[in-house]
Amino acid sequence: MTDSEQGLQTEKRKRGFRNRFVCRFITRVAGQEQASQSGLPAPTAKPDAPLERSAPETYFQSGHFFEYLVVVSLRKSGGSAYSPEITYQFPKRDGLVKFQKEEEEKTLKAITLFCFPEGVKWAPLTEYHSETFSFVLTELDGSRRNGYCRRLLPNGKGARPPEAYCIISRLACFGLFSKIFDEVEKRRQKSMAMIYPFMQSLREAQFPAPGQTVRIKSFIPESGTEEIALTRPLDSWLEHVDFRTLFRCLSDEQVLLVFASTVLERRIIFVAEELSTLSQAIHAVAALLYPFSWQHTFISIVPEILIDVVMAPTPYLLGVQKCMLDLVSDQNDLLLVDLSEGSPETLISSNEDEQDILPPKLRDEIMEALSHRRNDSTLEELNGVVSSAFLLFFVKTVGHFGKFIRRPRNGQPATFDRQGFCRGVDSRSTRTFVERFVKTQMFDLFIQNVERQPASQEGFFHKKVAEYQESRKKEKMKK
């Protein structure tokens, strides 16, 4: 068995443990809720039960925008306690067999938890600032579904609890779904019945390719037929990212400390008061890793009832509301970052070595590149500056990987010369970083994907590496 195959098996075992750890809580909560409503004892959660099973129709493969739109309302359940319940669902799933119904019920229950993660205690409100945030539902096989949520105060008079609109999709594109919520909210103000024709038209439309636009026609009383244009960003790997929140909450130096901890796959918890701040910041941090991807537990908003997940011994990226910070009892061996505005202490807890992880010269180069941001930059311009700075870091540290992929001519699988790859780094400080980075799951998975791909198939990162190497050659020729 090759090192790559051994690494793949190890990664699968670890991923299975991580997902079972999280799914154990979700399954337990769903089971207890169903039992309490039926008067039966709660079933024992199966540790290997998935969080959810793919729906009978695979929306992502067929190019559809979404799987579900649900409205989650708070219903009084005694005293000051409220229980989140789904009061609207589109589309309704008919013809499901028993196990599919059970899995759908667990998924819908999980959605209510993430829409109102604070728990059951709410006070009716007369004013509530609408906010949009996202979360991720992870299956045992590591595949993910994205939840987009908008919470607002429903129409009415007097004090009342907020409600949440939630869209579940295989597609990651926060800005586009935020615009969809604008249209849903506009129709909800007139009538719940106005939501259905718009969502039906959206469901029948094909998801656009990067840089392309899809146009949805929808009729609104008193306004007539409207055409809504939904455009997908050209850089599809940044379409779920908004770096503004991360750099508003943290200084450039603090972002680099978080990046250093993330790139070595450590335990990291972000704390904030607003759900939108948590979800946008944690997704932005994950995007800094491109062309690599976070392979461990990823929960942008941890519901109160799942707070025990912070005790997991494996790496994670978690978002916890500040009102639940006291529930994070063990703050050792993790990076705890407070994103709250005016917080006296941003890095509440750390391993105290984050500043020594990145090579000093390359760290300074990232800082220099980030200094070129303008205060009046558009979101696209900001995303471009930030992503380019961190992408170049990976180009310079591991961009030589292609030279150490061995592809036998006899049809045998390709292999990676890990030792030669590390020795191929000239700078001592950079080599020290690379020797640590090659031990991560994200690097292992990246190399496994490269080994499986034909040499002729090159992605965006490969092109950036080639451009950098070509520029280095030209510089040497000038000297």
Short mmCIF file of N, CA, C and O in Angstrom, two decimals, residues 172-176 207-212 231-243 287 290 378-389 391 459-461 463-464 467:
data_model
loop_
_atom_site.label_atom_id
_atom_site.label_comp_id
_atom_site.label_asym_id
_atom_site.label_seq_id
_atom_site.Cartn_x
_atom_site.Cartn_y
_atom_site.Cartn_z
N ALA A 172 -23.03 26.75 -3.08
CA ALA A 172 -22.47 27.75 -2.16
C ALA A 172 -22.35 29.08 -2.89
O ALA A 172 -21.45 29.26 -3.71
N CYS A 173 -23.28 29.99 -2.63
CA CYS A 173 -23.24 31.31 -3.28
C CYS A 173 -24.06 32.27 -2.42
O CYS A 173 -25.22 32.57 -2.70
N PHE A 174 -23.44 32.78 -1.36
CA PHE A 174 -24.14 33.56 -0.34
C PHE A 174 -24.80 34.80 -0.93
O PHE A 174 -25.96 35.09 -0.64
N GLY A 175 -24.08 35.56 -1.75
CA GLY A 175 -24.62 36.80 -2.28
C GLY A 175 -25.86 36.58 -3.13
O GLY A 175 -26.83 37.33 -3.05
N LEU A 176 -25.83 35.53 -3.94
CA LEU A 176 -26.97 35.25 -4.81
C LEU A 176 -28.20 34.87 -4.00
O LEU A 176 -29.32 35.34 -4.26
N PHE A 207 -29.35 26.70 -12.73
CA PHE A 207 -28.36 27.50 -12.02
C PHE A 207 -27.33 28.00 -13.03
O PHE A 207 -26.78 27.21 -13.81
N PRO A 208 -27.03 29.32 -13.04
CA PRO A 208 -26.14 29.86 -14.07
C PRO A 208 -24.68 29.45 -13.89
O PRO A 208 -24.23 29.16 -12.77
N ALA A 209 -23.95 29.42 -14.97
CA ALA A 209 -22.51 29.17 -14.92
C ALA A 209 -21.82 30.42 -14.36
O ALA A 209 -22.41 31.50 -14.32
N PRO A 210 -20.57 30.30 -13.87
CA PRO A 210 -19.85 31.47 -13.35
C PRO A 210 -19.85 32.62 -14.35
O PRO A 210 -19.54 32.44 -15.53
N GLY A 211 -20.22 33.81 -13.85
CA GLY A 211 -20.24 34.98 -14.70
C GLY A 211 -21.52 35.16 -15.51
O GLY A 211 -21.72 36.19 -16.15
N GLN A 212 -22.42 34.17 -15.47
CA GLN A 212 -23.65 34.23 -16.26
C GLN A 212 -24.83 34.67 -15.40
O GLN A 212 -24.78 34.65 -14.17
N THR A 231 -27.21 37.00 -10.97
CA THR A 231 -25.91 36.83 -11.63
C THR A 231 -24.93 36.12 -10.71
O THR A 231 -24.79 36.49 -9.53
N ARG A 232 -24.26 35.13 -11.24
CA ARG A 232 -23.26 34.39 -10.47
C ARG A 232 -21.90 35.02 -10.68
O ARG A 232 -21.52 35.34 -11.81
N PRO A 233 -21.09 35.22 -9.63
CA PRO A 233 -19.77 35.83 -9.78
C PRO A 233 -18.88 35.02 -10.73
O PRO A 233 -19.01 33.80 -10.83
N LEU A 234 -17.97 35.71 -11.38
CA LEU A 234 -17.07 35.05 -12.33
C LEU A 234 -16.11 34.11 -11.61
O LEU A 234 -15.82 33.01 -12.08
N ASP A 235 -15.58 34.56 -10.46
CA ASP A 235 -14.70 33.71 -9.65
C ASP A 235 -15.56 32.83 -8.76
O ASP A 235 -15.89 33.20 -7.63
N SER A 236 -15.92 31.65 -9.25
CA SER A 236 -16.89 30.82 -8.53
C SER A 236 -16.38 30.36 -7.17
O SER A 236 -17.17 30.12 -6.26
N TRP A 237 -15.06 30.25 -6.98
CA TRP A 237 -14.56 29.79 -5.69
C TRP A 237 -14.64 30.87 -4.62
O TRP A 237 -14.39 30.61 -3.44
N LEU A 238 -15.02 32.10 -5.01
CA LEU A 238 -15.18 33.19 -4.04
C LEU A 238 -16.65 33.62 -3.90
O LEU A 238 -16.93 34.58 -3.19
N GLU A 239 -17.56 32.89 -4.54
CA GLU A 239 -18.93 33.38 -4.56
C GLU A 239 -19.65 33.21 -3.22
O GLU A 239 -20.73 33.76 -3.03
N HIS A 240 -19.08 32.44 -2.32
CA HIS A 240 -19.70 32.26 -1.00
C HIS A 240 -18.98 33.12 0.05
O HIS A 240 -19.21 32.95 1.24
N VAL A 241 -18.12 34.03 -0.40
CA VAL A 241 -17.19 34.71 0.51
C VAL A 241 -17.40 36.21 0.50
O VAL A 241 -17.61 36.82 -0.55
N ASP A 242 -17.33 36.78 1.68
CA ASP A 242 -17.33 38.23 1.86
C ASP A 242 -16.28 38.54 2.91
O ASP A 242 -16.49 38.35 4.10
N PHE A 243 -15.10 39.01 2.47
CA PHE A 243 -13.99 39.26 3.38
C PHE A 243 -14.17 40.52 4.22
O PHE A 243 -13.38 40.77 5.13
N ALA A 287 -12.00 30.23 3.21
CA ALA A 287 -11.64 30.58 1.83
C ALA A 287 -10.17 30.97 1.69
O ALA A 287 -9.60 30.85 0.61
N TYR A 290 -7.64 28.34 0.06
CA TYR A 290 -7.63 27.93 -1.35
C TYR A 290 -6.20 27.90 -1.89
O TYR A 290 -5.43 28.81 -1.62
N THR A 378 -14.76 47.88 -3.85
CA THR A 378 -15.97 47.08 -3.96
C THR A 378 -15.69 45.71 -3.35
O THR A 378 -14.54 45.35 -3.08
N LEU A 379 -16.76 44.93 -3.14
CA LEU A 379 -16.58 43.59 -2.60
C LEU A 379 -15.70 42.76 -3.51
O LEU A 379 -14.81 42.02 -3.05
N GLU A 380 -15.91 42.86 -4.82
CA GLU A 380 -15.12 42.08 -5.77
C GLU A 380 -13.66 42.48 -5.72
O GLU A 380 -12.76 41.62 -5.77
N GLU A 381 -13.38 43.78 -5.60
CA GLU A 381 -12.00 44.25 -5.53
C GLU A 381 -11.32 43.77 -4.25
O GLU A 381 -10.17 43.33 -4.27
N LEU A 382 -12.05 43.87 -3.13
CA LEU A 382 -11.49 43.42 -1.86
C LEU A 382 -11.21 41.92 -1.89
O LEU A 382 -10.13 41.47 -1.50
N ASN A 383 -12.18 41.14 -2.36
CA ASN A 383 -11.98 39.69 -2.45
C ASN A 383 -10.79 39.35 -3.33
O ASN A 383 -10.04 38.41 -3.05
N GLY A 384 -10.60 40.13 -4.40
CA GLY A 384 -9.47 39.88 -5.30
C GLY A 384 -8.13 40.13 -4.64
O GLY A 384 -7.19 39.33 -4.76
N VAL A 385 -8.01 41.24 -3.91
CA VAL A 385 -6.76 41.58 -3.24
C VAL A 385 -6.42 40.54 -2.17
O VAL A 385 -5.29 40.05 -2.09
N VAL A 386 -7.40 40.20 -1.35
CA VAL A 386 -7.16 39.27 -0.24
C VAL A 386 -6.84 37.87 -0.76
O VAL A 386 -5.86 37.24 -0.33
N SER A 387 -7.65 37.37 -1.66
CA SER A 387 -7.44 36.01 -2.16
C SER A 387 -6.11 35.89 -2.88
O SER A 387 -5.41 34.87 -2.75
N SER A 388 -5.72 36.92 -3.63
CA SER A 388 -4.45 36.87 -4.35
C SER A 388 -3.26 36.82 -3.39
O SER A 388 -2.27 36.11 -3.63
N ALA A 389 -3.36 37.54 -2.27
CA ALA A 389 -2.26 37.57 -1.30
C ALA A 389 -2.02 36.19 -0.70
O ALA A 389 -0.87 35.74 -0.58
N LEU A 391 -3.22 33.25 -1.93
CA LEU A 391 -2.94 32.28 -2.98
C LEU A 391 -1.45 32.29 -3.34
O LEU A 391 -0.84 31.24 -3.52
N GLY A 459 -5.92 22.97 -13.09
CA GLY A 459 -6.88 23.92 -12.58
C GLY A 459 -6.29 25.32 -12.44
O GLY A 459 -5.19 25.62 -12.91
N PHE A 460 -7.06 26.17 -11.75
CA PHE A 460 -6.67 27.56 -11.58
C PHE A 460 -5.35 27.69 -10.82
O PHE A 460 -4.49 28.50 -11.19
N PHE A 461 -5.18 26.89 -9.77
CA PHE A 461 -3.95 26.96 -8.98
C PHE A 461 -2.73 26.56 -9.82
O PHE A 461 -1.68 27.20 -9.74
N LYS A 463 -2.35 26.96 -12.95
CA LYS A 463 -2.04 28.07 -13.86
C LYS A 463 -1.29 29.19 -13.13
O LYS A 463 -0.37 29.79 -13.68
N LYS A 464 -1.70 29.47 -11.89
CA LYS A 464 -1.01 30.50 -11.12
C LYS A 464 0.43 30.08 -10.81
O LYS A 464 1.35 30.91 -10.81
N GLU A 467 2.41 30.60 -14.00
CA GLU A 467 2.69 32.02 -14.22
C GLU A 467 3.82 32.51 -13.32
O GLU A 467 4.69 33.26 -13.75
#
